[in-house]
Structure formats: structure tokens, C-alpha cells
Amino acid sequence: MGGVVPGRVRVRVPAKVNLFLRVGGVREDGYHDLVTVLQSISLHDTLLAVLDVSGASAHPAARRFMGLCLTVDGLGAVPTGEDNLALRAARALMSQVGIGTDRAGGQHEGPVTRLHLTKRIPVAAGMAGGSADAAAALVALNHLWQAELDRDVLRELAAELGSDVPFCVAGGTALATGTGTSTAQVLARGTYHWVVGVTDAELSTPEVYRAHDAVGTATDAQPDAVLQALRTGDAEALGAALHNDLEVAAMHLLPELVAKRDALLQAGALGAIVSGSGPTVLGLAASAQEAVALAAAVESMFDRVEIALSPAGGPEVASE
Ligand code: ATP
């Protein structure tokens, strides 16, 4: 850590969509092998990180300790304790840079970092909201604590926190393999207009994978058509090529998703797909104007409808 300088950093971190997702066999570690094309989308959470040194002891030993706390507001219910992925990421970064956790009432009280998370990304909805928040914490605290870790080190920390976290640190468009942590950026032209259909019911990712093993069929789908559509910026071709092996499992657990996807298609979407492990359903529109019309047409089918653009960048940092 370069030094303890009070400050504030605000990071906006986008959600992700899987434009293509093929689920392979179960590996020895229990995870499935994946091939997926990920793109970040403008729907975002915001993490504010504030370093408060006002109560810190002047003793040199205090510099090795840091208090950490988290508050959350916005949409959806997420854990606010140590299970929150933003806090887990903060702890991982602390241990990487050799900062200990402040001992309550300890002799050498250190500074305190206060995190405040504002959720807009639907929770347990297949849009990697938790992973995005973990990525936001890594990027925000790397700045705030002047840790100066490069993106490669951040990516290694990210891979230990969850399979979508390395992608969320980078943003953009990527082809991911393995458990999803091995990512390579791919060429993507154009801007895509989405209607994001949110359903309040949550689907747990492990449960969807279990349903996939029970009722899903193995496909040998390839990402080539999606990659080609992205290379040429062809929204119509992208709509036709969208593919998600987990869709059958998500629809098995929540049959109402079939009617939701069909409503988007009937209202003129170029393509519609369950996002990741669901239950969010995405409709691709031909233009910004079409997205507004599509959102209005399907609004009554969902608990919430958002309009979003892809690709978005990676976590966006603003120092205050
Ligand atoms: P996945 O990345 O596995 O596809 P998801 O996108 O479907 O997950 P998330 O919104 O990441 O879903 O939530 C998954 C679980 O993680 C939730 O049950 C939630 O309780 C927990 N969680 C922990 N921290 C967070 C966070 N900061 N934001 C959202 N969920 C969190």
C-alpha cells in the first residue's frame, strides 16, 4: 500500500449478458466446462469507497490494520455481512497487500474504509450482479488504498472470487472458457439495444446447473455465429444467433419464462434469451426507438423492465 491518504472513489460497474453459453461436462472440481461470449451492458451498480482516517491511531503499527464496513441500498436484497461479494473482494485485496483487519478496541486502531453499494442490477438474476460488485471493490480499493496492483494481479484475485469476476474487472466483450475465468477480449462492432425483463423470483445458479444436469440436453452449439455477428456489428444476425444452454433448465424451474421470452419475440425483438442462469429475459431491439416500443409492449409481463445498451466498458472510476 503506497500510503494512507483519506479520499473517496466511486465506481460504476456494469452487469453482463451471455450472448452465447454452452455448458459442457462436469469437471473433477465439480464445476462445468463452459464456452461463453460475455458482453457488459449499461445496467450498473455503484460502489462508493471512503477512506476515513479520523479515528486512526498515530502509532506506526496502526498502518498495518484497516477497519472495513458496508452499507447497501437500491433494488433487491443482498447480504450486508461478510458474505457480500464486495466485502469478500475487499478482504482478498487486503490480504494481497498485507493489511490486517482492525481489531475492535485494539491498541493500534487503523483507518476505516466504508463501502456503500447502490444496487440496480437485479439480484440472483443471471446478470452477475455479485461478481460485478466484487470487481468494483477490487478496482475501487486498488485506487483508494494506492495499492497499484496491475490488472493481471487483480484478475488473479478476481478468479478466486467467482467465475464471472475476471470478466467484470475488464468489461467489454469476451470469449470465456474453462469455468468462465479464462477470458479473451473479442472484436465487437456496433451498439446493441436491449430490453431487460426482470422477474422478482430469484434463481440460484447452482440449482439451475443441477436442473440442467437433470433435464437439459447436451448441445454442440458453437459461438461462431455470435462472434461473426459481433465482428460485423449485425444486430439482426446477433438476434438470430443468441444461444443459452441453461435456458431449458431455467424454464423448467420457472415455466413462466417461456411466455415472457415469447412475448418479446412476438413484440418484434430480433432475438430473445434467458440471461445466464436466469430468470432475467433479454430482448434485442433493432434501434433505441424500437427498444422503447418493445419495452412498452412487454412491460405488463415483467416485474420491471429496463432499457440498456451493450457493450459497456469495464468498471468506471471517479475520484472525488
Ligand atoms: P451468477 O454470477 O452466479 O450468475 P447471478 O448473476 O444470478 O449469479 P447475483 O446477483 O450475483 O446473481 O447473486 C447471486 C447470490 O450472491 C445471491 O443469492 C446473493 O445473495 C449473493 N450476493 C452476495 N453479494 C452480493 C452482491 N454484492 N450483490 C448481489 N448478490 C450478492
Tab-separated table of C-alpha atoms and ligand atoms in Angstrom:
chain	number	residue	atom	x	y	z
A	1	MET	CA	0.000	0.000	0.000
A	2	GLY	CA	1.505	3.316	-1.096
A	3	GLY	CA	0.130	5.409	1.791
A	4	VAL	CA	-2.976	6.130	3.830
A	5	VAL	CA	-4.490	9.242	2.289
A	6	PRO	CA	-8.140	9.983	3.016
A	7	GLY	CA	-10.274	10.043	-0.077
A	8	ARG	CA	-13.348	8.853	-1.922
A	9	VAL	CA	-13.627	6.731	-5.020
A	10	ARG	CA	-16.858	5.992	-6.843
A	11	VAL	CA	-17.030	3.087	-9.283
A	12	ARG	CA	-19.882	2.343	-11.673
A	13	VAL	CA	-19.818	-1.286	-12.666
A	14	PRO	CA	-21.905	-2.788	-15.469
A	15	ALA	CA	-23.843	-6.070	-15.471
A	16	LYS	CA	-23.096	-8.777	-18.054
A	17	VAL	CA	-25.121	-10.699	-20.596
A	18	ASN	CA	-24.203	-14.077	-22.072
A	19	LEU	CA	-24.778	-13.754	-25.820
A	20	PHE	CA	-23.773	-17.393	-26.146
A	21	LEU	CA	-23.459	-20.031	-23.435
A	22	ARG	CA	-22.669	-23.687	-23.958
A	23	VAL	CA	-22.425	-25.921	-20.909
A	24	GLY	CA	-20.039	-28.859	-21.236
A	25	GLY	CA	-19.327	-31.784	-18.948
A	26	VAL	CA	-18.775	-31.697	-15.192
A	27	ARG	CA	-15.099	-31.337	-14.281
A	28	GLU	CA	-13.282	-33.091	-11.469
A	29	ASP	CA	-13.663	-29.990	-9.304
A	30	GLY	CA	-17.468	-30.215	-9.697
A	31	TYR	CA	-17.774	-27.176	-11.973
A	32	HIS	CA	-18.996	-27.395	-15.564
A	33	ASP	CA	-16.802	-26.569	-18.520
A	34	LEU	CA	-18.237	-23.561	-20.333
A	35	VAL	CA	-17.863	-21.761	-23.618
A	36	THR	CA	-19.491	-18.369	-23.370
A	37	VAL	CA	-19.481	-14.981	-25.082
A	38	LEU	CA	-19.939	-12.263	-22.493
A	39	GLN	CA	-20.729	-8.621	-23.057
A	40	SER	CA	-21.069	-5.905	-20.447
A	41	ILE	CA	-24.334	-3.980	-20.526
A	42	SER	CA	-25.102	-0.461	-19.308
A	43	LEU	CA	-27.309	-1.529	-16.389
A	44	HIS	CA	-24.984	-0.862	-13.447
A	45	ASP	CA	-24.360	-0.896	-9.700
A	46	THR	CA	-22.390	1.870	-7.989
A	47	LEU	CA	-19.841	1.367	-5.231
A	48	LEU	CA	-18.640	4.334	-3.187
A	49	ALA	CA	-15.493	3.699	-1.131
A	50	VAL	CA	-14.453	6.245	1.503
A	51	LEU	CA	-11.218	6.072	3.473
A	52	ASP	CA	-11.666	7.615	6.919
A	53	VAL	CA	-8.512	8.211	8.939
A	54	SER	CA	-10.133	10.445	11.575
A	55	GLY	CA	-10.223	7.785	14.305
A	56	ALA	CA	-6.909	6.186	13.415
A	57	SER	CA	-4.091	5.977	15.936
A	58	ALA	CA	-0.852	7.766	15.024
A	59	HIS	CA	1.105	4.686	16.099
A	60	PRO	CA	3.069	3.290	13.105
A	61	ALA	CA	1.630	-0.193	13.777
A	62	ALA	CA	-1.863	1.177	13.060
A	63	ARG	CA	-0.922	1.473	9.376
A	64	ARG	CA	-0.983	-2.289	9.087
A	65	PHE	CA	-4.637	-2.519	10.066
A	66	MET	CA	-7.847	-1.428	8.390
A	67	GLY	CA	-11.448	-1.372	9.516
A	68	LEU	CA	-13.986	-2.232	6.835
A	69	CYS	CA	-17.752	-1.807	6.724
A	70	LEU	CA	-20.504	-1.994	4.119
A	71	THR	CA	-23.942	-0.482	3.668
A	72	VAL	CA	-26.293	-1.276	0.784
A	73	ASP	CA	-29.289	0.444	-0.769
A	74	GLY	CA	-31.227	0.137	-4.004
A	75	LEU	CA	-33.141	-2.733	-5.555
A	76	GLY	CA	-33.140	-6.322	-4.279
A	77	ALA	CA	-31.959	-7.953	-1.075
A	78	VAL	CA	-28.303	-8.853	-0.759
A	79	PRO	CA	-26.279	-9.927	2.274
A	80	THR	CA	-24.628	-6.975	4.030
A	81	GLY	CA	-22.254	-9.111	6.116
A	82	GLU	CA	-19.065	-10.939	5.213
A	83	ASP	CA	-20.924	-12.979	2.552
A	84	ASN	CA	-21.341	-9.907	0.386
A	85	LEU	CA	-19.078	-10.333	-2.610
A	86	ALA	CA	-17.867	-6.710	-2.434
A	87	LEU	CA	-16.633	-7.306	1.135
A	88	ARG	CA	-15.075	-10.639	0.195
A	89	ALA	CA	-13.207	-8.898	-2.611
A	90	ALA	CA	-12.060	-6.160	-0.218
A	91	ARG	CA	-10.723	-8.790	2.216
A	92	ALA	CA	-8.924	-10.592	-0.617
A	93	LEU	CA	-7.261	-7.327	-1.663
A	94	MET	CA	-6.296	-6.546	1.953
A	95	SER	CA	-4.585	-9.875	2.321
A	96	GLN	CA	-2.832	-9.453	-1.057
A	97	VAL	CA	-1.334	-6.102	0.002
A	98	GLY	CA	-0.622	-7.180	3.595
A	99	ILE	CA	-3.197	-5.140	5.527
A	100	GLY	CA	-4.699	-6.816	8.584
A	101	THR	CA	-8.263	-6.435	9.803
A	102	ASP	CA	-8.535	-3.858	12.560
A	103	ARG	CA	-9.140	-5.413	15.945
A	104	ALA	CA	-12.125	-3.808	17.610
A	105	GLY	CA	-10.867	-1.921	20.649
A	106	GLY	CA	-7.308	-2.843	19.650
A	107	GLN	CA	-4.335	-0.832	20.786
A	108	HIS	CA	-3.446	0.393	17.316
A	109	GLU	CA	-6.697	1.249	15.639
A	110	GLY	CA	-6.217	1.769	11.939
A	111	PRO	CA	-8.139	3.787	9.396
A	112	VAL	CA	-11.588	2.647	8.290
A	113	THR	CA	-12.771	2.051	4.740
A	114	ARG	CA	-16.522	2.488	4.349
A	115	LEU	CA	-18.161	0.914	1.329
A	116	HIS	CA	-21.590	1.927	0.139
A	117	LEU	CA	-23.200	-0.137	-2.583
A	118	THR	CA	-26.183	1.030	-4.629
A	119	LYS	CA	-27.819	-1.922	-6.411
A	120	ARG	CA	-29.584	-1.539	-9.762
A	121	ILE	CA	-28.509	-4.885	-11.230
A	122	PRO	CA	-31.222	-7.432	-10.412
A	123	VAL	CA	-30.103	-9.928	-7.723
A	124	ALA	CA	-29.703	-13.670	-8.411
A	125	ALA	CA	-30.966	-12.906	-11.886
A	126	GLY	CA	-28.235	-14.177	-14.213
A	127	MET	CA	-26.625	-10.777	-14.735
A	128	ALA	CA	-23.575	-11.284	-12.487
A	129	GLY	CA	-24.527	-8.533	-10.052
A	130	GLY	CA	-22.493	-10.005	-7.190
A	131	SER	CA	-19.490	-10.587	-9.456
A	132	ALA	CA	-19.765	-7.017	-10.741
A	133	ASP	CA	-19.711	-5.702	-7.159
A	134	ALA	CA	-16.642	-7.812	-6.372
A	135	ALA	CA	-14.917	-6.350	-9.443
A	136	ALA	CA	-15.978	-2.837	-8.392
A	137	ALA	CA	-14.457	-3.355	-4.934
A	138	LEU	CA	-11.149	-4.608	-6.357
A	139	VAL	CA	-10.880	-1.652	-8.739
A	140	ALA	CA	-12.101	0.974	-6.231
A	141	LEU	CA	-9.862	-0.138	-3.371
A	142	ASN	CA	-6.833	-0.570	-5.608
A	143	HIS	CA	-7.229	3.186	-6.242
A	144	LEU	CA	-8.293	4.266	-2.778
A	145	TRP	CA	-5.511	2.368	-0.995
A	146	GLN	CA	-2.989	3.277	-3.704
A	147	ALA	CA	-2.151	-0.399	-3.912
A	148	GLU	CA	-1.064	-0.050	-7.551
A	149	LEU	CA	-1.719	-3.685	-8.424
A	150	ASP	CA	-1.807	-4.182	-12.170
A	151	ARG	CA	-4.799	-5.654	-13.988
A	152	ASP	CA	-3.165	-9.113	-14.162
A	153	VAL	CA	-2.879	-9.352	-10.378
A	154	LEU	CA	-6.425	-8.029	-9.995
A	155	ARG	CA	-7.611	-10.684	-12.451
A	156	GLU	CA	-5.921	-13.444	-10.420
A	157	LEU	CA	-7.641	-12.223	-7.260
A	158	ALA	CA	-10.866	-11.944	-9.246
A	159	ALA	CA	-10.696	-15.558	-10.467
A	160	GLU	CA	-10.622	-16.758	-6.862
A	161	LEU	CA	-13.771	-14.795	-6.047
A	162	GLY	CA	-16.039	-16.184	-8.785
A	163	SER	CA	-16.116	-17.275	-12.401
A	164	ASP	CA	-17.602	-14.012	-13.778
A	165	VAL	CA	-15.408	-11.672	-11.699
A	166	PRO	CA	-12.383	-11.589	-14.073
A	167	PHE	CA	-14.680	-10.573	-16.934
A	168	CYS	CA	-16.314	-7.913	-14.776
A	169	VAL	CA	-12.884	-6.388	-13.981
A	170	ALA	CA	-12.283	-5.883	-17.717
A	171	GLY	CA	-15.779	-5.362	-19.203
A	172	GLY	CA	-16.281	-5.102	-22.964
A	173	THR	CA	-16.828	-8.297	-24.949
A	174	ALA	CA	-15.025	-11.565	-24.278
A	175	LEU	CA	-14.966	-15.239	-25.087
A	176	ALA	CA	-14.618	-17.213	-21.857
A	177	THR	CA	-13.768	-20.874	-21.424
A	178	GLY	CA	-12.925	-23.248	-18.576
A	179	THR	CA	-15.184	-22.381	-15.671
A	180	GLY	CA	-15.534	-18.941	-17.248
A	181	THR	CA	-12.450	-17.416	-15.651
A	182	SER	CA	-10.272	-17.759	-18.733
A	183	THR	CA	-11.245	-14.804	-20.894
A	184	ALA	CA	-10.038	-13.263	-24.147
A	185	GLN	CA	-11.424	-9.981	-25.472
A	186	VAL	CA	-13.077	-10.299	-28.891
A	187	LEU	CA	-13.761	-7.737	-31.597
A	188	ALA	CA	-17.236	-6.271	-31.354
A	189	ARG	CA	-18.591	-3.516	-33.579
A	190	GLY	CA	-21.785	-1.621	-33.095
A	191	THR	CA	-24.058	-0.830	-30.194
A	192	TYR	CA	-26.896	-3.147	-29.216
A	193	HIS	CA	-30.193	-2.068	-27.707
A	194	TRP	CA	-31.737	-4.364	-25.109
A	195	VAL	CA	-34.962	-4.661	-23.222
A	196	VAL	CA	-34.141	-6.272	-19.893
A	197	GLY	CA	-37.172	-8.087	-18.478
A	198	VAL	CA	-36.726	-8.539	-14.733
A	199	THR	CA	-38.632	-11.133	-12.715
A	200	ASP	CA	-38.532	-10.777	-8.927
A	201	ALA	CA	-38.336	-14.545	-8.335
A	202	GLU	CA	-34.668	-15.487	-7.828
A	203	LEU	CA	-32.982	-18.474	-9.453
A	204	SER	CA	-29.923	-19.840	-7.698
A	205	THR	CA	-27.120	-20.574	-10.153
A	206	PRO	CA	-26.172	-23.966	-8.591
A	207	GLU	CA	-29.843	-25.004	-8.706
A	208	VAL	CA	-30.078	-24.126	-12.402
A	209	TYR	CA	-26.944	-26.181	-13.134
A	210	ARG	CA	-28.458	-29.129	-11.216
A	211	ALA	CA	-31.652	-28.795	-13.281
A	212	HIS	CA	-29.508	-28.634	-16.418
A	213	ASP	CA	-27.834	-31.919	-15.470
A	214	ALA	CA	-31.276	-33.465	-14.890
A	215	VAL	CA	-33.353	-32.085	-17.783
A	216	GLY	CA	-31.043	-30.179	-20.143
A	217	THR	CA	-29.770	-31.724	-23.327
A	218	ALA	CA	-26.114	-31.564	-24.295
A	219	THR	CA	-25.662	-29.424	-27.395
A	220	ASP	CA	-22.624	-28.978	-29.580
A	221	ALA	CA	-23.539	-25.356	-30.285
A	222	GLN	CA	-20.606	-23.188	-31.371
A	223	PRO	CA	-20.097	-19.466	-30.726
A	224	ASP	CA	-19.049	-18.722	-34.331
A	225	ALA	CA	-22.328	-17.155	-35.476
A	226	VAL	CA	-22.406	-14.820	-32.450
A	227	LEU	CA	-18.741	-13.883	-32.928
A	228	GLN	CA	-19.293	-13.226	-36.643
A	229	ALA	CA	-22.354	-11.043	-35.942
A	230	LEU	CA	-20.317	-9.055	-33.396
A	231	ARG	CA	-17.400	-8.630	-35.814
A	232	THR	CA	-19.698	-7.093	-38.406
A	233	GLY	CA	-21.963	-5.253	-35.955
A	234	ASP	CA	-25.036	-7.012	-37.373
A	235	ALA	CA	-27.829	-6.806	-34.787
A	236	GLU	CA	-30.215	-8.943	-36.831
A	237	ALA	CA	-27.668	-11.746	-37.152
A	238	LEU	CA	-26.856	-11.442	-33.451
A	239	GLY	CA	-30.533	-11.746	-32.549
A	240	ALA	CA	-30.814	-14.930	-34.589
A	241	ALA	CA	-27.618	-16.412	-33.113
A	242	LEU	CA	-28.259	-15.805	-29.382
A	243	HIS	CA	-27.900	-19.147	-27.584
A	244	ASN	CA	-28.028	-20.307	-23.972
A	245	ASP	CA	-27.800	-23.977	-22.942
A	246	LEU	CA	-29.143	-23.071	-19.478
A	247	GLU	CA	-32.394	-21.698	-20.870
A	248	VAL	CA	-34.166	-25.089	-20.807
A	249	ALA	CA	-33.208	-25.603	-17.142
A	250	ALA	CA	-34.255	-22.079	-16.126
A	251	MET	CA	-37.592	-22.558	-17.932
A	252	HIS	CA	-38.032	-25.922	-16.247
A	253	LEU	CA	-37.687	-24.257	-12.831
A	254	LEU	CA	-39.765	-21.196	-13.793
A	255	PRO	CA	-42.157	-22.166	-16.641
A	256	GLU	CA	-43.484	-18.580	-16.859
A	257	LEU	CA	-40.214	-17.671	-18.595
A	258	VAL	CA	-41.429	-19.320	-21.815
A	259	ALA	CA	-44.317	-16.850	-22.171
A	260	LYS	CA	-42.005	-13.966	-21.247
A	261	ARG	CA	-39.492	-14.839	-23.940
A	262	ASP	CA	-42.260	-15.422	-26.483
A	263	ALA	CA	-43.840	-12.061	-25.662
A	264	LEU	CA	-40.573	-10.311	-26.526
A	265	LEU	CA	-40.337	-12.199	-29.832
A	266	GLN	CA	-43.971	-11.535	-30.718
A	267	ALA	CA	-43.497	-7.838	-29.976
A	268	GLY	CA	-40.743	-7.724	-32.609
A	269	ALA	CA	-37.464	-8.453	-30.803
A	270	LEU	CA	-34.657	-9.554	-33.135
A	271	GLY	CA	-33.953	-12.304	-30.616
A	272	ALA	CA	-34.806	-13.079	-27.004
A	273	ILE	CA	-32.966	-15.170	-24.470
A	274	VAL	CA	-32.774	-16.025	-20.787
A	275	SER	CA	-29.730	-14.248	-19.343
A	276	GLY	CA	-27.172	-16.720	-17.922
A	277	SER	CA	-28.870	-18.786	-15.227
A	278	GLY	CA	-31.976	-16.537	-15.351
A	279	PRO	CA	-34.621	-15.520	-14.617
A	280	THR	CA	-33.929	-12.205	-16.405
A	281	VAL	CA	-35.027	-12.374	-20.051
A	282	LEU	CA	-33.372	-10.138	-22.642
A	283	GLY	CA	-34.875	-8.920	-25.878
A	284	LEU	CA	-32.649	-7.437	-28.578
A	285	ALA	CA	-34.155	-4.449	-30.396
A	286	ALA	CA	-33.194	-3.054	-33.791
A	287	SER	CA	-32.689	0.518	-32.521
A	288	ALA	CA	-33.034	2.749	-29.465
A	289	GLN	CA	-36.527	3.724	-30.640
A	290	GLU	CA	-37.540	0.092	-31.164
A	291	ALA	CA	-36.294	-0.721	-27.667
A	292	VAL	CA	-38.655	1.867	-26.175
A	293	ALA	CA	-41.586	0.408	-28.141
A	294	LEU	CA	-40.607	-3.162	-27.237
A	295	ALA	CA	-40.303	-2.283	-23.539
A	296	ALA	CA	-43.769	-0.718	-23.583
A	297	ALA	CA	-45.245	-3.762	-25.339
A	298	VAL	CA	-43.948	-6.300	-22.789
A	299	GLU	CA	-43.988	-4.205	-19.611
A	300	SER	CA	-47.015	-5.997	-18.144
A	301	MET	CA	-45.278	-9.396	-18.467
A	302	PHE	CA	-42.418	-8.500	-16.091
A	303	ASP	CA	-41.925	-7.096	-12.606
A	304	ARG	CA	-39.595	-4.444	-14.028
A	305	VAL	CA	-38.385	-3.571	-17.488
A	306	GLU	CA	-35.181	-1.658	-18.228
A	307	ILE	CA	-33.633	-0.431	-21.441
A	308	ALA	CA	-29.878	-0.907	-21.710
A	309	LEU	CA	-27.028	-0.720	-24.220
A	310	SER	CA	-24.150	-3.043	-24.873
A	311	PRO	CA	-21.223	-3.222	-24.908
A	312	ALA	CA	-20.448	-1.123	-21.827
A	313	GLY	CA	-16.840	-0.647	-20.711
A	314	GLY	CA	-15.242	-2.011	-17.573
A	315	PRO	CA	-15.699	-0.551	-14.082
A	316	GLU	CA	-15.599	3.248	-14.381
A	317	VAL	CA	-13.650	5.016	-11.660
A	318	ALA	CA	-14.266	8.575	-10.482
A	319	SER	CA	-12.132	10.007	-7.666
A	320	GLU	CA	-13.954	12.627	-5.608
B	1	ATP	P1	-24.095	-15.676	-11.085
B	1	ATP	O1	-22.980	-14.690	-11.177
B	1	ATP	O2	-23.753	-16.891	-10.254
B	1	ATP	O3	-24.776	-15.966	-12.397
B	1	ATP	P2	-26.358	-14.099	-10.563
B	1	ATP	O4	-25.908	-13.067	-11.508
B	1	ATP	O5	-27.513	-14.937	-10.986
B	1	ATP	O6	-25.181	-15.017	-10.166
B	1	ATP	P3	-26.078	-12.423	-8.237
B	1	ATP	O7	-26.869	-11.173	-8.319
B	1	ATP	O8	-24.615	-12.327	-8.407
B	1	ATP	O9	-26.733	-13.488	-9.193
B	1	ATP	O10	-26.442	-13.114	-6.826
B	1	ATP	C1	-26.060	-14.429	-6.505
B	1	ATP	C2	-26.096	-14.584	-4.997
B	1	ATP	O11	-24.977	-13.898	-4.444
B	1	ATP	C3	-27.335	-14.011	-4.362
B	1	ATP	O12	-28.077	-15.048	-3.797
B	1	ATP	C4	-26.837	-13.045	-3.301
B	1	ATP	O13	-27.407	-13.310	-2.046
B	1	ATP	C5	-25.331	-13.265	-3.227
B	1	ATP	N1	-24.564	-11.995	-3.153
B	1	ATP	C6	-23.507	-11.747	-2.395
B	1	ATP	N2	-23.040	-10.500	-2.577
B	1	ATP	C7	-23.831	-9.928	-3.475
B	1	ATP	C8	-23.866	-8.647	-4.082
B	1	ATP	N3	-22.974	-7.692	-3.771
B	1	ATP	N4	-24.822	-8.401	-4.996
B	1	ATP	C9	-25.707	-9.379	-5.340
B	1	ATP	N5	-25.730	-10.597	-4.777
B	1	ATP	C10	-24.803	-10.886	-3.860
